[in-house]
Tab-separated table of C-alpha atoms and ligand atoms in Angstrom:
chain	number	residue	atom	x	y	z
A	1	UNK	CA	0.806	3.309	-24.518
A	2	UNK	CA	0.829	6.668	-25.986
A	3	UNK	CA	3.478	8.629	-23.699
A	4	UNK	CA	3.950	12.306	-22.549
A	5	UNK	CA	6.811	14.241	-21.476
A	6	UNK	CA	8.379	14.569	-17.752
A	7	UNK	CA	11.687	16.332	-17.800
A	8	UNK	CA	12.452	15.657	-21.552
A	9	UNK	CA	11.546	12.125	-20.865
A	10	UNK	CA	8.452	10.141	-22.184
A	11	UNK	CA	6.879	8.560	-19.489
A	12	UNK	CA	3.039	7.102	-20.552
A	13	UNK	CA	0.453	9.217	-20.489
A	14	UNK	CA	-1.390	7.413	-17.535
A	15	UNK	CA	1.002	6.869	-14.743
A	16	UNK	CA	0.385	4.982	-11.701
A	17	UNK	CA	-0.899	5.926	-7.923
A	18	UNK	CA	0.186	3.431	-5.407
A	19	UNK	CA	-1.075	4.757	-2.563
A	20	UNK	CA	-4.274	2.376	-2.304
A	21	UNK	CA	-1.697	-0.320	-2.287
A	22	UNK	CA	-0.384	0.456	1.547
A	23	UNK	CA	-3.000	2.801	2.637
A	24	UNK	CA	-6.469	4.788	2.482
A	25	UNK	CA	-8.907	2.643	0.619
A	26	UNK	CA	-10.232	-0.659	1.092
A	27	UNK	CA	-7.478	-1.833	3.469
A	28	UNK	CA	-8.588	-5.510	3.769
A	29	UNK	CA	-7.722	-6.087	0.197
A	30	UNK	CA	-4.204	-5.227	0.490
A	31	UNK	CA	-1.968	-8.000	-0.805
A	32	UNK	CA	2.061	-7.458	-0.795
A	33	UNK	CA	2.773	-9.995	-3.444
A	34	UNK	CA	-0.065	-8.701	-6.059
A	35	UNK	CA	0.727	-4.911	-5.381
A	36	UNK	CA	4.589	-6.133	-6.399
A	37	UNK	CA	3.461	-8.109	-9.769
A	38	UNK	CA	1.055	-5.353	-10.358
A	39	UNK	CA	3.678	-2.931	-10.729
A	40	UNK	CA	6.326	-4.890	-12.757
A	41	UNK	CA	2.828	-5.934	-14.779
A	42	UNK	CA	2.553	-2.049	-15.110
A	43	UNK	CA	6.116	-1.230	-16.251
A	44	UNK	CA	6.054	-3.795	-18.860
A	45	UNK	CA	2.296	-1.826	-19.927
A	46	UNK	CA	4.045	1.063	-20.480
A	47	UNK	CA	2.912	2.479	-17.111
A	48	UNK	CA	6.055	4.276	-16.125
A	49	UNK	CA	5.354	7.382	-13.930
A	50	UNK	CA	5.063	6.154	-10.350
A	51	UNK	CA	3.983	7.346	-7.157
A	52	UNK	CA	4.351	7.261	-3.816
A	53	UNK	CA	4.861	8.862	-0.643
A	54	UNK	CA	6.702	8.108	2.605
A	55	UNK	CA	3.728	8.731	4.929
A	56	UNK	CA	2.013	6.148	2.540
A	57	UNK	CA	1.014	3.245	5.100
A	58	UNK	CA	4.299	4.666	7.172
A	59	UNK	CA	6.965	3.801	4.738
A	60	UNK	CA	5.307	0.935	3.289
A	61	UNK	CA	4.855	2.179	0.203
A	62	UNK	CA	7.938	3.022	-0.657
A	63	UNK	CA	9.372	0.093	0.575
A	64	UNK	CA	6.763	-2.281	-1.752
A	65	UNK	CA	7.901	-0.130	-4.778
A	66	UNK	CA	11.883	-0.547	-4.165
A	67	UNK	CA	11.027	-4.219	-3.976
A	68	UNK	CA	8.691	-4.099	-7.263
A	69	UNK	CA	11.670	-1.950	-9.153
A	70	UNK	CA	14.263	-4.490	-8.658
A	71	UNK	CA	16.194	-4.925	-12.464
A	72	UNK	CA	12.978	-2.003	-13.427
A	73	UNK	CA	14.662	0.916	-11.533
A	74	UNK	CA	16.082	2.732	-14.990
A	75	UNK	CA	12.796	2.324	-16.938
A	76	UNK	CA	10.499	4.307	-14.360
A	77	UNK	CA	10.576	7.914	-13.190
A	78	UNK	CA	10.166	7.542	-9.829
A	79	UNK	CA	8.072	10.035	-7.512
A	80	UNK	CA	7.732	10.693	-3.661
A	81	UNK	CA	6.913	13.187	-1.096
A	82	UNK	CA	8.262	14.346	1.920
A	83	UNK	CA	6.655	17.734	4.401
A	84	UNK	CA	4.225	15.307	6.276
A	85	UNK	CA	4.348	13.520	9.828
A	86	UNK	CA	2.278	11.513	11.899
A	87	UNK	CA	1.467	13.346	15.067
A	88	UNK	CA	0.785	11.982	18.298
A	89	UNK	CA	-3.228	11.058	17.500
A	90	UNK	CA	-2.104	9.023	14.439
A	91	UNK	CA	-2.697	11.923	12.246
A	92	UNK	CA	-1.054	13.741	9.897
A	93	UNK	CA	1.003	17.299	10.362
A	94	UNK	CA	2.706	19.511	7.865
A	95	UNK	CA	6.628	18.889	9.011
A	96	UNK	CA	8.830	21.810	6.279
A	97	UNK	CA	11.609	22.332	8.737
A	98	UNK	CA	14.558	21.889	6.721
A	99	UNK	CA	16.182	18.990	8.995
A	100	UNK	CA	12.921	17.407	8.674
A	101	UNK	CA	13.356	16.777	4.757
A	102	UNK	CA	17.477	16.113	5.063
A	103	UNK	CA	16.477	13.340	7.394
A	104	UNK	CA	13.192	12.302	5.416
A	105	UNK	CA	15.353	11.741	1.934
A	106	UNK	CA	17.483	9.254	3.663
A	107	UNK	CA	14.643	6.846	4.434
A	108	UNK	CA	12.823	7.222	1.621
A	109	UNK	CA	15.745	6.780	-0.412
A	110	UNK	CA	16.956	3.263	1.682
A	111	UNK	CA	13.600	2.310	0.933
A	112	UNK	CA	13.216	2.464	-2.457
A	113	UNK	CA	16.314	0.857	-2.993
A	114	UNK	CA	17.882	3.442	-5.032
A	115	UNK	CA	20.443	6.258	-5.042
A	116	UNK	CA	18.513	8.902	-6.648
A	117	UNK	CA	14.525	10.482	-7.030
A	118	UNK	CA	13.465	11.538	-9.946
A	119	UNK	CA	10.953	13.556	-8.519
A	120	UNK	CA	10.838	14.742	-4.769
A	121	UNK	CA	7.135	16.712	-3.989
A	122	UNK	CA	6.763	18.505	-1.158
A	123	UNK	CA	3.644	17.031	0.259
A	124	UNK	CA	1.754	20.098	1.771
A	125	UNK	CA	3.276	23.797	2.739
A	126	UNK	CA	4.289	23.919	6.312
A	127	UNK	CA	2.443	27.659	7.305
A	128	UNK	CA	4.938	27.801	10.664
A	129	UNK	CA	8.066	27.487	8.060
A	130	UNK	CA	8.474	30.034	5.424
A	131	UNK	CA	8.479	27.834	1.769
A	132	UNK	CA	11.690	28.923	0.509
A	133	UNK	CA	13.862	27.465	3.576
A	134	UNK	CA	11.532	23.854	3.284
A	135	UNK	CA	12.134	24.483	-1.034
A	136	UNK	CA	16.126	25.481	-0.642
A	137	UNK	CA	16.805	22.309	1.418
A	138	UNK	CA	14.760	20.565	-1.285
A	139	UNK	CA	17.287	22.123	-3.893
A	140	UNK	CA	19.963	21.341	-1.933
A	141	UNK	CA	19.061	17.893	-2.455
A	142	UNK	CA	19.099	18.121	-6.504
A	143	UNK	CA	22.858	19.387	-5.842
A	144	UNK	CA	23.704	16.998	-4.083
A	145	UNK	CA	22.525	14.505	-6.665
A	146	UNK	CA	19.791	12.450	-4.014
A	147	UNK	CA	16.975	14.233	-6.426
A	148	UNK	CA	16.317	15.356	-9.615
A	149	UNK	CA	13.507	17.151	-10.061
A	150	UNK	CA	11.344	18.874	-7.574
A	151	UNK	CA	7.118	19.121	-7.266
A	152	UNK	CA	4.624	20.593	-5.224
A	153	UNK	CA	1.464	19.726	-3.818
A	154	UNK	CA	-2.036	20.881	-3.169
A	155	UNK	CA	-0.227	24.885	-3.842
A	156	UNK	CA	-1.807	27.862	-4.657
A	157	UNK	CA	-0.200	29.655	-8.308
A	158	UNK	CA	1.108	32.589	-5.576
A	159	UNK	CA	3.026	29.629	-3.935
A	160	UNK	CA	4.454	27.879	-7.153
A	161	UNK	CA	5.852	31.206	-8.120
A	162	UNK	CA	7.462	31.767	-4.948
A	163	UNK	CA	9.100	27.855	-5.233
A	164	UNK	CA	10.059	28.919	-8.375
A	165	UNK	CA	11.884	32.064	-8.067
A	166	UNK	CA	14.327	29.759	-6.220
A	167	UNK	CA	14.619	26.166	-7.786
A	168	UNK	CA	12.545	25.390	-10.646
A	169	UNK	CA	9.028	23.633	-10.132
A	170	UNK	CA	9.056	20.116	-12.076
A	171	UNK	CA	5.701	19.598	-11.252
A	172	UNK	CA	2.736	20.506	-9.334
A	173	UNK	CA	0.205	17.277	-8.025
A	174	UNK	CA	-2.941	18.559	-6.561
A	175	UNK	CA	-6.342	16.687	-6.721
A	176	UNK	CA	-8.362	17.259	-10.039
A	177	UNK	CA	-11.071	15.204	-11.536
A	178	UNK	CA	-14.418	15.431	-12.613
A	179	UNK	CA	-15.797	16.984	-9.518
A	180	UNK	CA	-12.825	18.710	-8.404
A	181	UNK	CA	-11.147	21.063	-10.601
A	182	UNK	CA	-10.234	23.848	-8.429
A	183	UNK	CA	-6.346	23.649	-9.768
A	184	UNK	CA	-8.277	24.591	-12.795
A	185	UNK	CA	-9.046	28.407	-10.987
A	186	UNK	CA	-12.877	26.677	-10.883
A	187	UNK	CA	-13.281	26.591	-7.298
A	188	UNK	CA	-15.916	23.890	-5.903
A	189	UNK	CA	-13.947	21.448	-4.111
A	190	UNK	CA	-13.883	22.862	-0.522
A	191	UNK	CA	-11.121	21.887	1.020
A	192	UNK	CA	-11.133	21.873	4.946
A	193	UNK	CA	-9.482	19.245	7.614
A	194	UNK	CA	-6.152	18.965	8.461
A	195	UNK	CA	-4.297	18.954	4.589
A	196	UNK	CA	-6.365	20.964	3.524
A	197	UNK	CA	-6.857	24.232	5.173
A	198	UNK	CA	-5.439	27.710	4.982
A	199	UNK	CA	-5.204	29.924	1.683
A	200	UNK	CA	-5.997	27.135	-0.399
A	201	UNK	CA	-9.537	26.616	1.371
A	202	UNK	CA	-9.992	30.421	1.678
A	203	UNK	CA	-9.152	31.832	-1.953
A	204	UNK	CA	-8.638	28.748	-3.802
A	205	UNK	CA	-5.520	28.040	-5.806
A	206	UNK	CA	-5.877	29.913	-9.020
A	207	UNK	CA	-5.144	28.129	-12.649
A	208	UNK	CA	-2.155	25.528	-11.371
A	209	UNK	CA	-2.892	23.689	-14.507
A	210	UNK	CA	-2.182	27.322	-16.448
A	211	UNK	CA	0.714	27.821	-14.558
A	212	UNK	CA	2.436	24.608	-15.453
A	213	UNK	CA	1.745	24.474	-19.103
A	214	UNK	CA	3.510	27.787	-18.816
A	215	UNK	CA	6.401	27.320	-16.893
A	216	UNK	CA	7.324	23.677	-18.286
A	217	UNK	CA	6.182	21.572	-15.789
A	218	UNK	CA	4.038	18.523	-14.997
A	219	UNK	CA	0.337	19.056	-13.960
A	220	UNK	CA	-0.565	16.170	-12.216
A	221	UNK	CA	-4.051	15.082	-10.956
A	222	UNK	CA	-3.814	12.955	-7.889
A	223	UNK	CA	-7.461	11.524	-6.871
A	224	UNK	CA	-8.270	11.819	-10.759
A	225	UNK	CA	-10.891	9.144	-10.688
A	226	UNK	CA	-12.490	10.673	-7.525
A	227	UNK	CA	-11.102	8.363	-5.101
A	228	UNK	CA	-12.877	5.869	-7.073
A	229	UNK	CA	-16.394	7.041	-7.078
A	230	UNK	CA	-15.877	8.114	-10.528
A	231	UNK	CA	-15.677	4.816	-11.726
A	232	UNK	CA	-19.919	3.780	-10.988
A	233	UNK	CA	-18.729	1.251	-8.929
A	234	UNK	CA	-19.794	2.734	-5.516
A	235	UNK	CA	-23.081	3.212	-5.128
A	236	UNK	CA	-23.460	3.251	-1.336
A	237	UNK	CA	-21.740	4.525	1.746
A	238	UNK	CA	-20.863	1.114	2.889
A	239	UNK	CA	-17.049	1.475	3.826
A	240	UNK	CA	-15.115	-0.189	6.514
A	241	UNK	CA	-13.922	2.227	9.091
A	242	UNK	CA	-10.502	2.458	8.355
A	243	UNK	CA	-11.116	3.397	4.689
A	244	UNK	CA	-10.600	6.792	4.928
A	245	UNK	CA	-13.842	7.739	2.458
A	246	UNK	CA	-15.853	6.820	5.843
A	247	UNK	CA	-14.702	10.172	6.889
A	248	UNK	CA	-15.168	12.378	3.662
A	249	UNK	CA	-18.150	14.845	3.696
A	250	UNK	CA	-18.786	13.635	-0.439
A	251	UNK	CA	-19.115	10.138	0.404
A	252	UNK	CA	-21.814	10.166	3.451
A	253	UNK	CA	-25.087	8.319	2.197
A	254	UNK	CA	-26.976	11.749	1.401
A	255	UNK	CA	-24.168	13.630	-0.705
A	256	UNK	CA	-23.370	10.448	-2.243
A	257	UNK	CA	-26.870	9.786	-3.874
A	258	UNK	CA	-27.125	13.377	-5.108
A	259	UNK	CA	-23.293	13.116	-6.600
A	260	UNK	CA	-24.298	10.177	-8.507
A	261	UNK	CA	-25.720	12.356	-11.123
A	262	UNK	CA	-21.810	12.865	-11.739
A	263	UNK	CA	-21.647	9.301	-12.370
A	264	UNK	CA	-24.941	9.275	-14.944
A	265	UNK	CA	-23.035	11.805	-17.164
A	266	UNK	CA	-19.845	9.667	-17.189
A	267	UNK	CA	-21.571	6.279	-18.035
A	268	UNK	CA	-23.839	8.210	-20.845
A	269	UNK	CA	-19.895	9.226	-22.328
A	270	UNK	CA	-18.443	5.838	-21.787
A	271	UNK	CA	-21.712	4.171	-23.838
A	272	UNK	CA	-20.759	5.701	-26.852
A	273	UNK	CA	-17.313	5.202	-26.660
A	274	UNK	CA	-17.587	0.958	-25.392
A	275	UNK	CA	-15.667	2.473	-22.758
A	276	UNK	CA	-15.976	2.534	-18.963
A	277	UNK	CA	-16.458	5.083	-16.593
A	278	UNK	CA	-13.064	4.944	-15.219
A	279	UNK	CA	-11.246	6.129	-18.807
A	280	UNK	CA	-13.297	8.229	-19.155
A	281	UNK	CA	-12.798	10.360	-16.245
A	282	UNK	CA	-9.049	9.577	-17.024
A	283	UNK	CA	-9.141	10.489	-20.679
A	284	UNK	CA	-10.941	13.858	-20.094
A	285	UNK	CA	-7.833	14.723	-17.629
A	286	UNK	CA	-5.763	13.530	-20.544
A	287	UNK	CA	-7.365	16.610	-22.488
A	288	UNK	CA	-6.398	19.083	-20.590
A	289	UNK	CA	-3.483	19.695	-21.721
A	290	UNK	CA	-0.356	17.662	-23.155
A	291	UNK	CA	1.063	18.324	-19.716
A	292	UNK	CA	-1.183	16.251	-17.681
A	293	UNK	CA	-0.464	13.335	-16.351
A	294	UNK	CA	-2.976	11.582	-14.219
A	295	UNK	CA	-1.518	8.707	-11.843
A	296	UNK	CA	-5.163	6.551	-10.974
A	297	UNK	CA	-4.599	4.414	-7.744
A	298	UNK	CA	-5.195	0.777	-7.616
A	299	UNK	CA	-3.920	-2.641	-6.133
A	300	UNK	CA	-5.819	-4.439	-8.572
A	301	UNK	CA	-4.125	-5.928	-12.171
A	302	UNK	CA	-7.941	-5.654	-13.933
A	303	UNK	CA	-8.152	-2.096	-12.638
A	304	UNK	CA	-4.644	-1.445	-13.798
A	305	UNK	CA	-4.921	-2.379	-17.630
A	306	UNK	CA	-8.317	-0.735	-17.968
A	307	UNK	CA	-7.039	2.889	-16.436
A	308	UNK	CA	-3.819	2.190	-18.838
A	309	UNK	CA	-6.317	1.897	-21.636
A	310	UNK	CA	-7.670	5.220	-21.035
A	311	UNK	CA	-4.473	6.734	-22.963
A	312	UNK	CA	-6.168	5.361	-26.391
A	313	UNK	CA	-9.682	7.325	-25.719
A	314	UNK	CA	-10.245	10.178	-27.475
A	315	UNK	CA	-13.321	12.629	-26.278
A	316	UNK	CA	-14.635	14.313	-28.457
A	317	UNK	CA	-15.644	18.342	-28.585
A	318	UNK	CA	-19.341	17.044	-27.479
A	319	UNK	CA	-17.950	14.396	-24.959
A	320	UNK	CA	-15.761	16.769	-23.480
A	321	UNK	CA	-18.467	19.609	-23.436
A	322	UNK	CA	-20.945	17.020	-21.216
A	323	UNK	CA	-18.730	16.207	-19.141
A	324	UNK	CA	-17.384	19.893	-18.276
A	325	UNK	CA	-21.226	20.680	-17.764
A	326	UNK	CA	-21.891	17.798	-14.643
A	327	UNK	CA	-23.415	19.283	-11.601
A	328	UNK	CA	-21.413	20.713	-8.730
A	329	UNK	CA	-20.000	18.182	-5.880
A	330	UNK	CA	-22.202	17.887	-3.058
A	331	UNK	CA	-19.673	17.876	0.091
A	332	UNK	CA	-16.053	18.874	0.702
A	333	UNK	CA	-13.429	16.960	-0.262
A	334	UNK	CA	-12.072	16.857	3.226
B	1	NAP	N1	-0.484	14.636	-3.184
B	1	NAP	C1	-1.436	14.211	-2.392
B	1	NAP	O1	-1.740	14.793	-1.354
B	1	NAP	C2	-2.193	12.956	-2.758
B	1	NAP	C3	-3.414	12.657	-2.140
B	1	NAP	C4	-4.088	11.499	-2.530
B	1	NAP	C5	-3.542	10.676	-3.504
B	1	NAP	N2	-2.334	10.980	-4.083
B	1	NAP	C6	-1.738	10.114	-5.121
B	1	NAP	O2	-2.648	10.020	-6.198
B	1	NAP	C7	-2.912	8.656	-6.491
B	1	NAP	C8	-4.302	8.483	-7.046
B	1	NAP	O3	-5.285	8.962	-6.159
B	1	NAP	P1	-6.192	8.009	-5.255
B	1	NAP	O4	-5.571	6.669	-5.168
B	1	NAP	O5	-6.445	8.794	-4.013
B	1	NAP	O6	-7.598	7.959	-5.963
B	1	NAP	P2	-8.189	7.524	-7.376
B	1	NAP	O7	-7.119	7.169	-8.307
B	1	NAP	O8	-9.134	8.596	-7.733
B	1	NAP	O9	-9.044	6.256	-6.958
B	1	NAP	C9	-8.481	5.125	-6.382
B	1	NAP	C10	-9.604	4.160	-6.022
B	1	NAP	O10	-10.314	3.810	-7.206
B	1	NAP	C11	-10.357	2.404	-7.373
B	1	NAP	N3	-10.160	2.139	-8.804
B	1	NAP	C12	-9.045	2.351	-9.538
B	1	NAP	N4	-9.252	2.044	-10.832
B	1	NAP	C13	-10.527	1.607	-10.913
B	1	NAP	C14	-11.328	1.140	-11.986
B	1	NAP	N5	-10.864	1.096	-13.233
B	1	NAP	N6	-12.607	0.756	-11.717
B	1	NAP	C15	-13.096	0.806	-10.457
B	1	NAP	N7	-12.391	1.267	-9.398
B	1	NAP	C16	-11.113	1.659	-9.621
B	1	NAP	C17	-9.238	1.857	-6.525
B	1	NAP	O11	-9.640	0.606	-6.056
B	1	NAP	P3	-8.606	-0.490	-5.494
B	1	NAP	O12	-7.914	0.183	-4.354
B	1	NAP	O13	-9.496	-1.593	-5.077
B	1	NAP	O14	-7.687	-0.835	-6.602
B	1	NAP	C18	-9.123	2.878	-5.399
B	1	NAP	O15	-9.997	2.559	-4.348
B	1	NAP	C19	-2.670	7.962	-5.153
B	1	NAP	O16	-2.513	6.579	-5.316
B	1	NAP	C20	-1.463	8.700	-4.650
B	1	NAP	O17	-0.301	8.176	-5.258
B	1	NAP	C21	-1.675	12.112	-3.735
C-alpha cells in the first residue's frame, strides 16, 4: 500500500471509515465478529488510518475497534470525535461545552482500550459555545497527554483559522467526493438538517482542502465514495428505514435516477482502467493533493481490499478532467 503522511507518520494512503460497521447504512448486515477480522484483515493490508466516533452506534464503535486493536494498537493512528450528543428525540445535537469533551475523552478512551488518541476531531462547531473554549479544552487534552493531535469537522477556512491561532489543526474531515466538493470552495452540496446548518450552508466553507495543504495538515474526505452510491451498486431507492440514506434528499427515487449520470462517468473511467467504480472515486480524491486521505466505510472484507486497491490507480490528466466535468448533484446532502 502506497502510504501518505499524518503527523510525520506514514499511514496508507486509503484509510478506513468504520462507521457503517455500528451505524447509518444497511444496519441488518452488521456482524461484530466480521467488523473485528475486517479490521485486523485491514491493518495487516496496510490500512492504518482509522476512524471512528463516539456517537457511532452510541459507543459501539469505538468499543468494536479497541477490541479489533488488541496486540495492533502501535501500528494504527487512531481517530475519533467528540462535540455531538443524542438529544431527547434520538437525534443528534452539537454538545462544545468544555465539560462536555473532558467527560467525552474518558469514555472514548476506556473504550478503545488505550491510553492515548492520536487524533481527537471535533465533530461539528457548537454555535451556543464560542470555538476557542470547546478547541482550548481540546488542547488541554494534548497536554495532558490523552491526545495527540487535534481535527476538525465539516468547518468553514474562517473557522480552521480561528482553531488554529490557538492549538494547531492536525486535520480537517469534511465530506468530499465526486458530487460533493464544497471543501474544495466549489459549492454544490447543500447542506441543511441538523449537522449541517449555519455558515457552512449559507456561504459555504471556502478551499479547506487549500487551507490544509498550507498549514500542514490532513485533508480528509469522509463520505468519499458518496455514501456508497458512487460505487454503481445502488440503483434504486430501496433502503430499509433505519438506513439513514432513506432520509437524504440525493437518494429519493427521482434525484437518484438523474444522479446516476454521476455514476455513467465513473464506470466509463473505471473501463479503461479494469478498475471499479469504487477506486475510482477513491483514486481521484487521492489526486488532490498528497495530503488527502480518504477513509471509505465498509463492514465488508471484499469491499475492504478493493477500496485498499484504489491507492495503486493512477488517473490520468483525461481521467481526471471527466470526472471533474460530471453534472451537478441533484438534492442536498442532508
Ligand atoms: N465527520 C463526519 O461528520 C462524518 C460523517 C460521515 C462519515 N464519516 C466517516 O467517514 C467514513 C466514510 O464515510 P461513509 O461510511 O459515510 O460513506 P462512504 O465511504 O462514502 O460509503 C460507505 C458505503 O459504501 C459501501 N461501500 C464501501 N465500499 C464499497 C465498494 N467497494 N463497493 C460497493 N459499496 C461499497 C458501504 O457498504 P457496506 O456498509 O455494506 O460495507 C457503505 O454502505 C465513515 O465510515 C466515518 O468514519 C464522518
Amino acid at each position: 500500500m502506497r502510504t501518505r503522511t499524518f503527523a510525520g507518520r506514514p499511514v496508507g494512503a486509503v484509510g478506513l471509515g468504520c462507521m457503517p460497521m455500528s451505524w447509518a447504512y444497511t444496519p441488518a448486515e452488521r456482524d461484530d465478529e466480521a467488523s473485528v477480522a475486517l479490521i485486523r484483515e485491514a491493518v495487516e493490508l496496510g490500512v492504518t488510518f482509522l476512524d471512528t466516533a463516539d456517537v457511532y452506534g452510541l459507543g459501539h464503535n469505538e468499543t468494536l475497534l479497541g477490541r479489533a486493536l488488541s496486540g495492533l494498537r502501535d501500528r494504527v493512528v487512531l481517530a475519533t470525535k467528540a462535540g455531538l450528543r443524542p438529544e431527547a428525540d434520538g437525534r443528534l445535537g452539537r454538545d462544545g461545552r468544555p465539560e462536555h469533551i473532558r467527560a467525552a475523552v474518558e469514555e472514548s478512551l476506556r473504550r478503545l482500550g488505550t491510553d492515548v488518541i492520536d487524533l481527537y476531531y471535533l465533530h461539528r462547531v457548537d454555535p451556543a459555545v464560542p470555538l476557542v473554549d470547546t478547541w482550548g479544552a481540546m488542547a488541554e487534552l494534548v497536554a495532558e497527554g490523552k491526545v495527540r493531535r487535534l481535527g476538525l469537522s465539516e468547518v468553514t477556512v474562517a473557522q480552521a483559522e480561528e482553531a488554529h491561532a490557538v492549538h494547531p489543526v492536525a486535520a480537517i474531515q469534511s465530506e468530499m467526493s465526486l458530487w460533493t466538493r464544497d471543501p474544495m470552495g466549489v459549492p454544490g452540496g447543500t447542506a441543511g438538517g441538523s449537522l449541517g446548518a449555519g455558515e457552512l450552508a449559507a456561504h459555504g466553507p471556502g478551499d479547506v482542502v487549500g487551507w490544509c495543504a498550507a498549514h500542514g495538515a490532513v485533508f480528509v474526505p469522509f463520505s468519499p465514495l458518496g455514501r456508497g452510491f458512487l460505487t454503481g451498486t445502488i440503483t434504486s431507492a430501496d433502503f430499509d428505514d433505519a438506513d439513514v440514506r432513506s432520509r437524504s434528499p440525493r437518494f429519493r427515487e427521482e434525484a437518484l435516477r438523474q444522479n446516476l449520470r454521476i455514476v455513467e462517468v465513473v464506470r466509463r473511467v473505471a473501463e479503461r482502467h479494469g478498475a471499479t467504480p469504487a477506486q475510482v472515486a477513491i483514486a481521484w480524491l487521492l489526486a488532490q493533493g498528497e495530503h488527502v486521505i480518504p477513509i471509505p466505510g465498509t463492514k465488508k472484507l471484499r469491499y475492504l481490499r478493493e477500496n485498499a486497491a484504489a491507492a495503486d490507480l493512477e488517473l490520468t490528466e483525461e481521467d481526471l478532467a471527466e470526472l471533474d466535468a460530471v453534472p451537478p448533484p441533484v438534492g442536498g446532502r442532508y
